[in-house]
Amino acid sequence: MQEKNWLQRLTKSNQDKWIGGVCGGLGEHSPIPAWCWRFLLAFLFLFYGAGLVIYILLWIFVPRAANDGENQEKEINKGGA
């Protein structure tokens, strides 16, 4: 079976997120850093109005990253307290 490319593996970031984790996820799964994605979407929003629409669509349709062991441990400790 063929390995998935970065776009097929795209998920929202749990660590590098400001609002929804979309740009952080793009930065983790693509060769372009997250700050470039944030700049690009802000530029598109300010000058063409499309950045907000693109961000909202990505926020809705890109799946959330699976919790790593550290986050699961925190959730377990919260539930037991």
Coordinates of N, CA and C in Angstrom, one line a residue:
M1 N 0.8 -1.2 0.0 CA 0.0 0.0 0.0 C 0.9 1.2 0.0
Q2 N 0.4 2.3 -0.7 CA 1.2 3.5 -0.8 C 1.1 4.4 0.4
E3 N 2.2 5.0 0.8 CA 2.2 5.8 2.0 C 1.4 7.1 1.7
K4 N 0.7 7.6 2.7 CA -0.1 8.8 2.5 C 0.8 10.1 2.5
N5 N 0.4 11.0 1.7 CA 1.2 12.3 1.6 C 0.8 13.2 2.8
W6 N 1.5 14.3 2.9 CA 1.2 15.2 4.1 C -0.2 15.7 4.1
L7 N -0.8 15.9 3.0 CA -2.2 16.4 3.0 C -3.2 15.4 3.4
Q8 N -2.9 14.1 3.1 CA -3.8 13.1 3.6 C -3.7 12.8 5.1
R9 N -2.5 13.1 5.6 CA -2.3 12.9 7.1 C -2.6 14.2 7.9
L10 N -3.1 15.2 7.3 CA -3.3 16.5 7.9 C -4.3 16.4 9.1
T11 N -3.8 16.9 10.2 CA -4.7 17.0 11.4 C -4.4 18.4 12.1
K12 N -5.4 18.8 12.9 CA -5.1 20.1 13.7 C -4.1 19.8 14.8
S13 N -3.3 20.7 15.1 CA -2.3 20.6 16.1 C -2.9 20.7 17.5
N14 N -2.3 19.9 18.4 CA -2.7 20.0 19.9 C -1.7 20.9 20.6
Q15 N -0.5 21.0 20.1 CA 0.5 21.8 20.8 C 0.7 23.2 20.2
D16 N 0.7 23.4 18.9 CA 1.0 24.7 18.3 C -0.4 25.2 17.8
K17 N -1.2 25.8 18.7 CA -2.4 26.4 18.3 C -2.7 27.7 18.9
W18 N -3.2 28.6 18.2 CA -3.6 29.9 18.7 C -5.1 30.0 18.8
I19 N -5.8 29.6 17.8 CA -7.3 29.6 17.8 C -7.8 28.1 17.7
G20 N -7.6 27.5 16.6 CA -8.2 26.2 16.4 C -7.1 25.1 16.1
G21 N -5.9 25.5 15.9 CA -4.8 24.5 15.6 C -4.6 24.2 14.2
V22 N -5.3 25.0 13.3 CA -5.3 24.7 11.8 C -3.9 25.0 11.3
C23 N -3.4 26.2 11.5 CA -2.1 26.6 11.0 C -1.0 25.8 11.7
G24 N -1.1 25.5 12.9 CA -0.1 24.6 13.6 C -0.1 23.2 13.0
G25 N -1.2 22.7 12.6 CA -1.3 21.4 12.0 C -0.7 21.4 10.6
L26 N -1.0 22.5 9.8 CA -0.4 22.7 8.5 C 1.1 22.8 8.6
G27 N 1.6 23.4 9.7 CA 3.1 23.6 9.9 C 3.7 22.2 10.3
E28 N 3.0 21.4 11.0 CA 3.5 20.1 11.4 C 3.6 19.1 10.3
H29 N 2.6 19.2 9.4 CA 2.5 18.2 8.3 C 3.0 18.6 7.0
S30 N 3.4 19.9 6.8 CA 4.0 20.3 5.5 C 5.4 20.9 5.7
P31 N 6.1 21.1 4.7 CA 7.5 21.6 4.8 C 7.5 23.1 5.1
I32 N 6.3 23.8 5.2 CA 6.3 25.2 5.5 C 5.9 25.4 6.9
P33 N 6.6 26.3 7.7 CA 6.4 26.5 9.1 C 5.0 27.1 9.3
A34 N 4.5 26.9 10.6 CA 3.2 27.4 10.9 C 3.1 28.9 10.8
W35 N 4.1 29.7 11.1 CA 4.1 31.1 11.1 C 3.8 31.6 9.6
C36 N 4.3 30.9 8.7 CA 4.1 31.2 7.2 C 2.6 31.0 6.9
W37 N 2.0 29.9 7.4 CA 0.6 29.7 7.1 C -0.2 30.7 7.8
R38 N 0.1 31.1 9.0 CA -0.6 32.2 9.7 C -0.5 33.5 8.9
F39 N 0.7 33.8 8.4 CA 0.9 35.1 7.7 C 0.1 35.0 6.4
L40 N 0.1 33.9 5.7 CA -0.6 33.7 4.4 C -2.1 33.9 4.6
L41 N -2.7 33.2 5.6 CA -4.1 33.4 5.8 C -4.5 34.8 6.3
A42 N -3.7 35.4 7.1 CA -3.9 36.8 7.5 C -3.9 37.7 6.3
F43 N -2.9 37.5 5.4 CA -2.8 38.3 4.2 C -4.0 38.2 3.3
L44 N -4.4 36.9 3.1 CA -5.6 36.7 2.3 C -6.9 37.3 2.9
F45 N -6.9 37.2 4.3 CA -8.1 37.8 4.9 C -8.1 39.4 4.8
L46 N -7.0 40.0 5.0 CA -6.9 41.5 5.0 C -7.1 42.0 3.6
F47 N -6.5 41.4 2.6 CA -6.6 41.9 1.2 C -7.6 41.4 0.3
Y48 N -8.1 40.2 0.6 CA -9.1 39.6 -0.3 C -10.3 39.0 0.4
G49 N -10.2 38.9 1.7 CA -11.4 38.4 2.5 C -11.5 36.9 2.4
A50 N -10.7 36.2 1.7 CA -10.8 34.7 1.6 C -10.1 34.0 2.7
G51 N -9.2 34.6 3.4 CA -8.5 33.9 4.4 C -9.4 33.4 5.6
L52 N -10.3 34.2 5.9 CA -11.3 33.8 7.0 C -12.1 32.6 6.6
V53 N -12.6 32.6 5.3 CA -13.4 31.5 4.8 C -12.6 30.2 4.8
I54 N -11.3 30.3 4.3 CA -10.5 29.2 4.2 C -10.2 28.6 5.5
Y55 N -9.9 29.5 6.5 CA -9.6 29.0 7.9 C -10.8 28.3 8.5
I56 N -12.0 28.9 8.4 CA -13.2 28.3 8.9 C -13.4 26.9 8.3
L57 N -13.3 26.8 7.0 CA -13.5 25.5 6.3 C -12.5 24.5 6.8
L58 N -11.2 24.9 6.9 CA -10.2 24.0 7.4 C -10.5 23.6 8.9
W59 N -10.9 24.5 9.7 CA -11.3 24.3 11.1 C -12.4 23.2 11.2
I60 N -13.4 23.3 10.3 CA -14.5 22.4 10.3 C -14.1 21.0 9.8
F61 N -13.4 21.0 8.7 CA -13.2 19.7 8.0 C -11.9 18.9 8.3
V62 N -10.9 19.6 8.8 CA -9.6 18.9 9.2 C -9.8 18.2 10.5
P63 N -9.6 16.9 10.6 CA -9.8 16.2 11.9 C -8.8 16.7 13.0
R64 N -9.2 16.5 14.2 CA -8.3 16.8 15.4 C -7.3 15.7 15.5
A65 N -6.1 16.1 15.9 CA -5.0 15.1 16.1 C -5.4 14.2 17.3
A66 N -4.9 13.0 17.3 CA -5.1 12.1 18.4 C -4.3 12.6 19.6
N67 N -4.9 12.4 20.8 CA -4.2 12.8 22.0 C -3.0 11.9 22.2
D68 N -1.9 12.6 22.6 CA -0.7 11.8 22.9 C -0.9 11.2 24.3
G69 N 0.1 10.4 24.8 CA 0.0 9.8 26.1 C -0.1 10.8 27.2
E70 N 0.6 11.9 27.1 CA 0.6 12.9 28.2 C -0.8 13.6 28.3
N71 N -1.4 13.9 27.2 CA -2.7 14.5 27.3 C -3.8 13.5 27.8
Q72 N -3.6 12.2 27.5 CA -4.6 11.2 28.0 C -4.4 11.0 29.5
E73 N -3.1 11.1 30.0 CA -2.9 10.9 31.4 C -3.5 12.1 32.2
K74 N -3.4 13.3 31.6 CA -4.0 14.5 32.3 C -5.5 14.3 32.4
E75 N -6.1 13.8 31.3 CA -7.6 13.6 31.3 C -8.0 12.6 32.3
I76 N -7.2 11.5 32.4 CA -7.5 10.4 33.4 C -7.5 11.0 34.8
N77 N -6.4 11.8 35.1 CA -6.3 12.4 36.4 C -7.4 13.4 36.7
K78 N -7.9 14.1 35.7 CA -9.0 15.0 36.0 C -10.2 14.2 36.3
G79 N -10.5 13.1 35.6 CA -11.7 12.4 35.9 C -11.7 11.7 37.3
G80 N -10.5 11.3 37.7 CA -10.5 10.6 39.0 C -10.5 11.6 40.2
A81 N -10.3 12.9 40.0 CA -10.3 13.8 41.1 C -11.7 14.3 41.5

